[in-house]
């Protein structure tokens, strides 16, 4: 049976939109020395300072070794610092530096501009419907993931960090 509502393109459209958002962000944020992946991490870290590396990996949905490498590059760039946890010396806790806090607002503005460009031509109602639809898709897909089922689908969906435009509307 042929699908006539266009949903067979859903995955391609979401992937392509995310890729183009990331690409545009990479170009515009290049002057700050931040990649889209670093921005996602920095955004999360500025909002919740003093986070363990394992928690960052969980929130960003990437492997701990990948977070470690990302943090290595960010530490070299002066964006973050790692300190031993006061409660468990085996755990390293990550904090944004003064440079990160100072640059955060400007980079957030870059991301916000890209977000607005992406939604150009859409009414407020269409934008709201799009966001609600994407949130529903995330909740639906989260239900089938074992790690997410332990906390329930909404618990993780709310913590997801969207690609480069995270944090532009709040």
Short mmCIF file of N, CA and C in Angstrom, two decimals:
data_model
loop_
_atom_site.label_atom_id
_atom_site.label_comp_id
_atom_site.label_asym_id
_atom_site.label_seq_id
_atom_site.Cartn_x
_atom_site.Cartn_y
_atom_site.Cartn_z
N UNK A 1 0.84 -1.18 0.00
CA UNK A 1 0.00 0.00 0.00
C UNK A 1 0.89 1.25 0.00
N UNK A 2 0.60 2.15 -0.89
CA UNK A 2 1.40 3.36 -1.03
C UNK A 2 1.02 4.40 0.03
N UNK A 3 2.05 4.99 0.63
CA UNK A 3 1.86 6.03 1.64
C UNK A 3 1.68 7.36 0.91
N UNK A 4 0.56 8.03 1.14
CA UNK A 4 0.28 9.28 0.43
C UNK A 4 0.36 10.51 1.32
N UNK A 5 0.63 10.34 2.62
CA UNK A 5 0.67 11.52 3.50
C UNK A 5 2.08 12.07 3.67
N UNK A 6 3.07 11.50 3.02
CA UNK A 6 4.43 12.02 3.07
C UNK A 6 5.26 11.56 4.25
N UNK A 7 4.69 10.73 5.12
CA UNK A 7 5.43 10.33 6.32
C UNK A 7 6.65 9.47 6.01
N UNK A 8 6.71 8.89 4.83
CA UNK A 8 7.89 8.08 4.50
C UNK A 8 9.14 8.96 4.42
N UNK A 9 8.97 10.26 4.29
CA UNK A 9 10.11 11.19 4.22
C UNK A 9 10.51 11.72 5.59
N UNK A 10 9.78 11.38 6.63
CA UNK A 10 9.98 11.96 7.96
C UNK A 10 11.43 11.86 8.43
N UNK A 11 11.99 10.67 8.41
CA UNK A 11 13.36 10.48 8.87
C UNK A 11 14.36 11.30 8.08
N UNK A 12 14.18 11.34 6.76
CA UNK A 12 15.08 12.12 5.92
C UNK A 12 14.97 13.61 6.24
N UNK A 13 13.74 14.09 6.40
CA UNK A 13 13.54 15.51 6.69
C UNK A 13 14.15 15.91 8.04
N UNK A 14 13.93 15.09 9.06
CA UNK A 14 14.49 15.40 10.38
C UNK A 14 16.02 15.36 10.32
N UNK A 15 16.55 14.34 9.68
CA UNK A 15 18.01 14.21 9.56
C UNK A 15 18.60 15.39 8.80
N UNK A 16 18.00 15.73 7.66
CA UNK A 16 18.52 16.83 6.85
C UNK A 16 18.42 18.17 7.57
N UNK A 17 17.31 18.40 8.27
CA UNK A 17 17.15 19.65 9.03
C UNK A 17 18.22 19.74 10.12
N UNK A 18 18.44 18.65 10.84
CA UNK A 18 19.45 18.64 11.91
C UNK A 18 20.84 18.86 11.32
N UNK A 19 21.11 18.23 10.19
CA UNK A 19 22.42 18.39 9.54
C UNK A 19 22.65 19.84 9.11
N UNK A 20 21.63 20.46 8.52
CA UNK A 20 21.77 21.84 8.07
C UNK A 20 21.88 22.81 9.24
N UNK A 21 21.14 22.57 10.31
CA UNK A 21 21.28 23.40 11.51
C UNK A 21 22.69 23.31 12.06
N UNK A 22 23.20 22.08 12.15
CA UNK A 22 24.56 21.85 12.66
C UNK A 22 25.59 22.54 11.77
N UNK A 23 25.42 22.38 10.46
CA UNK A 23 26.37 22.95 9.50
C UNK A 23 26.37 24.49 9.61
N UNK A 24 25.20 25.08 9.66
CA UNK A 24 25.11 26.54 9.76
C UNK A 24 25.72 27.02 11.08
N UNK A 25 25.46 26.28 12.15
CA UNK A 25 26.03 26.65 13.44
C UNK A 25 27.55 26.56 13.40
N UNK A 26 28.07 25.48 12.83
CA UNK A 26 29.53 25.29 12.76
C UNK A 26 30.19 26.48 12.05
N UNK A 27 29.57 26.95 10.97
CA UNK A 27 30.13 28.07 10.21
C UNK A 27 30.08 29.35 11.04
N UNK A 28 28.93 29.63 11.63
CA UNK A 28 28.75 30.90 12.35
C UNK A 28 29.49 30.93 13.69
N UNK A 29 29.63 29.80 14.32
CA UNK A 29 30.29 29.76 15.63
C UNK A 29 31.79 29.51 15.53
N UNK A 30 32.28 29.34 14.30
CA UNK A 30 33.70 29.04 14.11
C UNK A 30 34.59 30.12 14.73
N UNK A 31 34.18 31.36 14.66
CA UNK A 31 34.96 32.45 15.22
C UNK A 31 35.13 32.36 16.73
N UNK A 32 34.24 31.62 17.38
CA UNK A 32 34.33 31.44 18.83
C UNK A 32 35.17 30.22 19.19
N UNK A 33 35.45 29.38 18.19
CA UNK A 33 36.24 28.18 18.45
C UNK A 33 35.44 27.04 19.06
N UNK A 34 34.13 27.05 18.83
CA UNK A 34 33.26 25.99 19.37
C UNK A 34 32.61 25.21 18.25
N UNK A 35 32.65 23.89 18.35
CA UNK A 35 31.90 23.05 17.42
C UNK A 35 30.48 22.89 17.96
N UNK A 36 29.59 22.35 17.15
CA UNK A 36 28.22 22.12 17.60
C UNK A 36 28.21 21.15 18.79
N UNK A 37 29.05 20.13 18.74
CA UNK A 37 29.12 19.17 19.85
C UNK A 37 29.61 19.84 21.13
N UNK A 38 30.59 20.71 21.00
CA UNK A 38 31.09 21.43 22.17
C UNK A 38 30.03 22.39 22.71
N UNK A 39 29.28 23.02 21.82
CA UNK A 39 28.21 23.92 22.25
C UNK A 39 27.15 23.15 23.04
N UNK A 40 26.75 22.00 22.54
CA UNK A 40 25.75 21.19 23.25
C UNK A 40 26.23 20.89 24.67
N UNK A 41 27.48 20.51 24.79
CA UNK A 41 28.03 20.19 26.10
C UNK A 41 28.11 21.45 26.97
N UNK A 42 28.60 22.53 26.40
CA UNK A 42 28.74 23.77 27.15
C UNK A 42 27.39 24.30 27.60
N UNK A 43 26.40 24.22 26.74
CA UNK A 43 25.06 24.68 27.10
C UNK A 43 24.56 23.92 28.33
N UNK A 44 24.71 22.62 28.29
CA UNK A 44 24.25 21.79 29.41
C UNK A 44 25.03 22.13 30.68
N UNK A 45 26.31 22.34 30.52
CA UNK A 45 27.19 22.58 31.67
C UNK A 45 26.95 23.95 32.31
N UNK A 46 26.69 24.96 31.51
CA UNK A 46 26.41 26.29 32.07
C UNK A 46 25.09 26.27 32.83
N UNK A 47 24.14 25.49 32.33
CA UNK A 47 22.84 25.40 33.00
C UNK A 47 22.91 24.59 34.29
N UNK A 48 23.83 23.64 34.34
CA UNK A 48 23.94 22.75 35.51
C UNK A 48 25.42 22.53 35.82
N UNK A 49 26.03 23.50 36.47
CA UNK A 49 27.46 23.44 36.76
C UNK A 49 27.81 22.29 37.69
N UNK A 50 29.05 21.85 37.58
CA UNK A 50 29.54 20.82 38.47
C UNK A 50 28.95 19.45 38.18
N UNK A 51 28.99 19.06 36.93
CA UNK A 51 28.40 17.80 36.52
C UNK A 51 29.48 16.75 36.28
N UNK A 52 29.22 15.53 36.70
CA UNK A 52 30.15 14.43 36.47
C UNK A 52 30.18 14.10 34.98
N UNK A 53 31.34 13.64 34.51
CA UNK A 53 31.49 13.28 33.11
C UNK A 53 30.47 12.22 32.69
N UNK A 54 30.21 11.26 33.55
CA UNK A 54 29.25 10.20 33.22
C UNK A 54 27.86 10.78 33.01
N UNK A 55 27.48 11.76 33.80
CA UNK A 55 26.17 12.40 33.66
C UNK A 55 26.09 13.17 32.34
N UNK A 56 27.17 13.84 31.98
CA UNK A 56 27.21 14.54 30.69
C UNK A 56 27.01 13.55 29.54
N UNK A 57 27.69 12.42 29.60
CA UNK A 57 27.55 11.41 28.56
C UNK A 57 26.10 10.95 28.45
N UNK A 58 25.48 10.73 29.60
CA UNK A 58 24.09 10.30 29.63
C UNK A 58 23.17 11.35 29.01
N UNK A 59 23.32 12.59 29.41
CA UNK A 59 22.45 13.66 28.91
C UNK A 59 22.65 13.93 27.43
N UNK A 60 23.88 13.84 26.97
CA UNK A 60 24.18 14.10 25.57
C UNK A 60 23.99 12.87 24.70
N UNK A 61 23.74 11.73 25.35
CA UNK A 61 23.53 10.46 24.65
C UNK A 61 24.71 10.09 23.76
N UNK A 62 25.91 10.22 24.34
CA UNK A 62 27.11 9.78 23.65
C UNK A 62 27.95 8.95 24.62
N UNK A 63 28.84 8.16 24.06
CA UNK A 63 29.66 7.26 24.86
C UNK A 63 30.58 8.05 25.80
N UNK A 64 30.82 7.52 26.99
CA UNK A 64 31.71 8.21 27.94
C UNK A 64 33.09 8.53 27.37
N UNK A 65 33.65 7.63 26.56
CA UNK A 65 34.97 7.90 25.98
C UNK A 65 34.91 9.09 25.03
N UNK A 66 33.79 9.23 24.31
CA UNK A 66 33.62 10.38 23.41
C UNK A 66 33.51 11.67 24.20
N UNK A 67 32.81 11.63 25.33
CA UNK A 67 32.71 12.81 26.20
C UNK A 67 34.09 13.17 26.73
N UNK A 68 34.86 12.16 27.11
CA UNK A 68 36.20 12.40 27.63
C UNK A 68 37.07 13.11 26.60
N UNK A 69 37.02 12.65 25.36
CA UNK A 69 37.80 13.27 24.29
C UNK A 69 37.33 14.70 24.02
N UNK A 70 36.02 14.88 24.01
CA UNK A 70 35.45 16.21 23.81
C UNK A 70 35.89 17.15 24.93
N UNK A 71 35.85 16.66 26.15
CA UNK A 71 36.28 17.46 27.30
C UNK A 71 37.77 17.77 27.23
N UNK A 72 38.57 16.82 26.76
CA UNK A 72 40.01 17.07 26.59
C UNK A 72 40.23 18.28 25.68
N UNK A 73 39.53 18.29 24.54
CA UNK A 73 39.68 19.40 23.59
C UNK A 73 39.17 20.71 24.20
N UNK A 74 38.07 20.62 24.93
CA UNK A 74 37.51 21.83 25.53
C UNK A 74 38.39 22.36 26.66
N UNK A 75 39.01 21.46 27.38
CA UNK A 75 39.92 21.88 28.45
C UNK A 75 41.15 22.57 27.84
N UNK A 76 41.67 21.99 26.76
CA UNK A 76 42.81 22.60 26.06
C UNK A 76 42.45 23.99 25.54
N UNK A 77 41.19 24.16 25.12
CA UNK A 77 40.73 25.44 24.60
C UNK A 77 40.33 26.44 25.68
N UNK A 78 40.40 26.02 26.93
CA UNK A 78 40.07 26.92 28.02
C UNK A 78 38.58 27.07 28.31
N UNK A 79 37.75 26.12 27.82
CA UNK A 79 36.30 26.20 28.00
C UNK A 79 35.82 25.58 29.30
N UNK A 80 36.51 24.55 29.75
CA UNK A 80 36.05 23.82 30.95
C UNK A 80 37.25 23.51 31.83
N UNK A 81 36.93 23.16 33.07
CA UNK A 81 37.95 22.61 33.96
C UNK A 81 37.34 21.41 34.67
N UNK A 82 38.20 20.43 34.94
CA UNK A 82 37.76 19.22 35.64
C UNK A 82 38.40 19.21 37.02
N UNK A 83 37.57 18.90 38.00
CA UNK A 83 38.05 18.83 39.39
C UNK A 83 37.58 17.52 40.00
N UNK A 84 38.31 17.03 40.99
CA UNK A 84 37.83 15.84 41.70
C UNK A 84 36.54 16.16 42.44
N UNK A 85 35.66 15.20 42.49
CA UNK A 85 34.41 15.37 43.24
C UNK A 85 34.73 15.45 44.72
N UNK A 86 34.08 16.37 45.44
CA UNK A 86 34.32 16.45 46.88
C UNK A 86 33.85 15.20 47.63
N UNK A 87 32.87 14.50 47.05
CA UNK A 87 32.31 13.33 47.74
C UNK A 87 32.92 12.00 47.28
N UNK A 88 33.55 11.98 46.09
CA UNK A 88 34.12 10.74 45.56
C UNK A 88 35.31 11.10 44.68
N UNK A 89 36.50 10.90 45.18
CA UNK A 89 37.70 11.32 44.45
C UNK A 89 37.90 10.59 43.13
N UNK A 90 37.21 9.48 42.93
CA UNK A 90 37.33 8.75 41.66
C UNK A 90 36.57 9.47 40.55
N UNK A 91 35.62 10.30 40.93
CA UNK A 91 34.77 11.00 39.97
C UNK A 91 35.35 12.38 39.68
N UNK A 92 35.35 12.73 38.40
CA UNK A 92 35.78 14.08 38.01
C UNK A 92 34.55 14.89 37.65
N UNK A 93 34.48 16.08 38.20
CA UNK A 93 33.34 16.97 37.99
C UNK A 93 33.79 18.09 37.06
N UNK A 94 32.91 18.44 36.12
CA UNK A 94 33.25 19.40 35.08
C UNK A 94 32.55 20.74 35.35
N UNK A 95 33.31 21.82 35.18
CA UNK A 95 32.80 23.18 35.40
C UNK A 95 33.15 24.05 34.19
N UNK A 96 32.28 24.99 33.83
CA UNK A 96 32.65 25.94 32.78
C UNK A 96 33.65 26.96 33.34
N UNK A 97 34.51 27.46 32.50
CA UNK A 97 35.47 28.48 32.92
C UNK A 97 34.85 29.87 32.75
N UNK A 98 35.57 30.87 33.18
CA UNK A 98 35.14 32.25 32.96
C UNK A 98 34.97 32.55 31.48
N UNK A 99 35.88 32.02 30.67
CA UNK A 99 35.79 32.19 29.21
C UNK A 99 34.47 31.63 28.70
N UNK A 100 34.10 30.46 29.17
CA UNK A 100 32.85 29.83 28.73
C UNK A 100 31.65 30.68 29.13
N UNK A 101 31.63 31.14 30.35
CA UNK A 101 30.50 31.96 30.82
C UNK A 101 30.41 33.27 30.05
N UNK A 102 31.56 33.87 29.76
CA UNK A 102 31.59 35.14 29.03
C UNK A 102 31.10 34.97 27.60
N UNK A 103 31.49 33.89 26.96
CA UNK A 103 31.15 33.65 25.56
C UNK A 103 29.76 33.07 25.39
N UNK A 104 29.22 32.47 26.42
CA UNK A 104 27.95 31.75 26.35
C UNK A 104 26.83 32.59 25.72
N UNK A 105 26.64 33.81 26.18
CA UNK A 105 25.54 34.64 25.68
C UNK A 105 25.65 34.92 24.19
N UNK A 106 26.85 35.21 23.73
CA UNK A 106 27.05 35.52 22.31
C UNK A 106 26.78 34.29 21.45
N UNK A 107 27.24 33.14 21.89
CA UNK A 107 27.03 31.92 21.11
C UNK A 107 25.56 31.52 21.15
N UNK A 108 24.91 31.73 22.27
CA UNK A 108 23.48 31.45 22.38
C UNK A 108 22.70 32.34 21.40
N UNK A 109 23.14 33.57 21.24
CA UNK A 109 22.50 34.48 20.29
C UNK A 109 22.69 33.98 18.86
N UNK A 110 23.88 33.49 18.53
CA UNK A 110 24.13 32.91 17.21
C UNK A 110 23.15 31.75 16.97
N UNK A 111 23.05 30.87 17.95
CA UNK A 111 22.14 29.73 17.83
C UNK A 111 20.70 30.21 17.68
N UNK A 112 20.31 31.23 18.43
CA UNK A 112 18.95 31.77 18.34
C UNK A 112 18.64 32.34 16.97
N UNK A 113 19.61 33.00 16.38
CA UNK A 113 19.43 33.55 15.03
C UNK A 113 19.22 32.43 14.03
N UNK A 114 19.98 31.37 14.15
CA UNK A 114 19.84 30.22 13.25
C UNK A 114 18.46 29.59 13.44
N UNK A 115 18.04 29.47 14.67
CA UNK A 115 16.72 28.92 14.99
C UNK A 115 15.64 29.75 14.30
N UNK A 116 15.73 31.07 14.40
CA UNK A 116 14.74 31.94 13.77
C UNK A 116 14.78 31.80 12.25
N UNK A 117 15.97 31.70 11.67
CA UNK A 117 16.09 31.51 10.22
C UNK A 117 15.44 30.20 9.79
N UNK A 118 15.62 29.17 10.59
CA UNK A 118 15.05 27.87 10.26
C UNK A 118 13.52 27.92 10.24
N UNK A 119 12.95 28.72 11.11
CA UNK A 119 11.49 28.79 11.24
C UNK A 119 10.87 29.94 10.45
N UNK A 120 11.69 30.67 9.70
CA UNK A 120 11.20 31.80 8.92
C UNK A 120 10.07 31.35 7.99
N UNK A 121 9.03 32.14 7.93
CA UNK A 121 7.89 31.82 7.07
C UNK A 121 6.83 30.98 7.75
N UNK A 122 7.08 30.57 8.98
CA UNK A 122 6.10 29.79 9.73
C UNK A 122 5.40 30.70 10.73
N UNK A 123 4.09 30.54 10.83
CA UNK A 123 3.35 31.31 11.82
C UNK A 123 3.67 30.79 13.21
N UNK A 124 3.27 31.55 14.20
CA UNK A 124 3.47 31.14 15.59
C UNK A 124 2.77 29.81 15.85
N UNK A 125 1.58 29.65 15.32
CA UNK A 125 0.83 28.40 15.50
C UNK A 125 1.55 27.23 14.83
N UNK A 126 2.10 27.47 13.64
CA UNK A 126 2.84 26.41 12.94
C UNK A 126 4.10 26.03 13.70
N UNK A 127 4.78 27.02 14.25
CA UNK A 127 5.99 26.75 15.04
C UNK A 127 5.64 25.91 16.27
N UNK A 128 4.58 26.30 16.95
CA UNK A 128 4.15 25.55 18.14
C UNK A 128 3.76 24.13 17.77
N UNK A 129 3.04 23.98 16.67
CA UNK A 129 2.63 22.64 16.23
C UNK A 129 3.84 21.79 15.88
N UNK A 130 4.82 22.39 15.22
CA UNK A 130 6.05 21.66 14.87
C UNK A 130 6.76 21.18 16.13
N UNK A 131 6.93 22.06 17.09
CA UNK A 131 7.62 21.69 18.33
C UNK A 131 6.85 20.62 19.10
N UNK A 132 5.53 20.76 19.17
CA UNK A 132 4.72 19.73 19.84
C UNK A 132 4.85 18.40 19.13
N UNK A 133 4.84 18.44 17.80
CA UNK A 133 4.97 17.21 17.03
C UNK A 133 6.31 16.54 17.25
N UNK A 134 7.38 17.31 17.26
CA UNK A 134 8.71 16.75 17.51
C UNK A 134 8.82 16.19 18.92
N UNK A 135 8.24 16.88 19.89
CA UNK A 135 8.24 16.36 21.27
C UNK A 135 7.48 15.05 21.36
N UNK A 136 6.38 14.94 20.63
CA UNK A 136 5.61 13.69 20.61
C UNK A 136 6.42 12.57 19.97
N UNK A 137 7.09 12.88 18.87
CA UNK A 137 7.94 11.88 18.21
C UNK A 137 9.01 11.39 19.18
N UNK A 138 9.68 12.32 19.86
CA UNK A 138 10.72 11.93 20.82
C UNK A 138 10.15 11.05 21.93
N UNK A 139 9.00 11.43 22.45
CA UNK A 139 8.38 10.64 23.52
C UNK A 139 8.00 9.25 23.01
N UNK A 140 7.45 9.18 21.81
CA UNK A 140 7.06 7.89 21.23
C UNK A 140 8.28 6.99 21.04
N UNK A 141 9.35 7.55 20.54
CA UNK A 141 10.54 6.75 20.28
C UNK A 141 11.29 6.41 21.56
N UNK A 142 11.21 7.27 22.55
CA UNK A 142 11.89 7.01 23.82
C UNK A 142 11.27 5.82 24.55
N UNK A 143 10.00 5.57 24.32
CA UNK A 143 9.32 4.46 25.00
C UNK A 143 9.98 3.12 24.73
N UNK A 144 10.55 2.95 23.57
CA UNK A 144 11.14 1.67 23.20
C UNK A 144 12.60 1.51 23.56
N UNK A 145 13.22 2.52 24.14
CA UNK A 145 14.64 2.44 24.47
C UNK A 145 14.80 1.97 25.90
N UNK A 146 15.51 0.86 26.12
CA UNK A 146 15.64 0.27 27.45
C UNK A 146 16.15 1.24 28.52
N UNK A 147 17.16 2.04 28.23
CA UNK A 147 17.71 2.95 29.24
C UNK A 147 16.69 3.99 29.64
N UNK A 148 15.84 4.35 28.75
CA UNK A 148 14.84 5.37 29.04
C UNK A 148 13.63 4.81 29.75
N UNK A 149 13.32 3.56 29.51
CA UNK A 149 12.12 2.97 30.10
C UNK A 149 12.18 2.94 31.62
N UNK A 150 13.37 2.89 32.18
CA UNK A 150 13.50 2.85 33.63
C UNK A 150 12.93 4.11 34.28
N UNK A 151 13.11 5.25 33.64
CA UNK A 151 12.64 6.51 34.20
C UNK A 151 11.32 6.95 33.58
N UNK A 152 10.90 6.28 32.56
CA UNK A 152 9.71 6.71 31.83
C UNK A 152 10.12 7.58 30.67
N UNK A 153 9.35 7.58 29.59
CA UNK A 153 9.75 8.29 28.38
C UNK A 153 9.88 9.79 28.56
N UNK A 154 9.02 10.42 29.31
CA UNK A 154 9.06 11.87 29.43
C UNK A 154 10.28 12.35 30.21
N UNK A 155 10.78 11.55 31.12
CA UNK A 155 11.91 11.97 31.95
C UNK A 155 13.13 12.26 31.09
N UNK A 156 13.41 11.41 30.12
CA UNK A 156 14.58 11.62 29.28
C UNK A 156 14.30 12.61 28.16
N UNK A 157 13.10 12.59 27.61
CA UNK A 157 12.81 13.49 26.50
C UNK A 157 13.01 14.93 26.92
N UNK A 158 12.58 15.29 28.11
CA UNK A 158 12.73 16.66 28.59
C UNK A 158 14.19 17.04 28.77
N UNK A 159 15.07 16.07 28.98
CA UNK A 159 16.48 16.35 29.21
C UNK A 159 17.31 16.34 27.94
N UNK A 160 16.70 15.92 26.82
CA UNK A 160 17.47 15.86 25.58
C UNK A 160 18.00 17.24 25.23
N UNK A 161 19.14 17.25 24.63
CA UNK A 161 19.72 18.50 24.18
C UNK A 161 19.62 18.50 22.67
N UNK A 162 18.70 19.29 22.12
CA UNK A 162 18.61 19.34 20.67
C UNK A 162 19.93 19.81 20.07
N UNK A 163 20.09 19.63 18.81
CA UNK A 163 21.34 19.99 18.16
C UNK A 163 21.71 21.44 18.40
N UNK A 164 22.45 22.03 17.58
CA UNK A 164 23.13 23.30 17.83
C UNK A 164 22.25 24.43 18.35
N UNK A 165 20.95 24.37 18.18
CA UNK A 165 20.12 25.49 18.57
C UNK A 165 19.56 25.35 19.97
N UNK A 166 20.11 24.46 20.77
CA UNK A 166 19.65 24.29 22.15
C UNK A 166 19.62 25.60 22.89
N UNK A 167 18.58 25.81 23.63
CA UNK A 167 18.52 26.93 24.56
C UNK A 167 18.23 28.27 23.94
N UNK A 168 17.71 28.30 22.74
CA UNK A 168 17.49 29.59 22.11
C UNK A 168 16.17 30.22 22.47
N UNK A 169 15.27 29.46 23.07
CA UNK A 169 13.99 30.06 23.40
C UNK A 169 13.74 30.04 24.89
N UNK A 170 14.78 30.27 25.68
CA UNK A 170 14.50 30.33 27.10
C UNK A 170 15.67 30.61 27.95
#
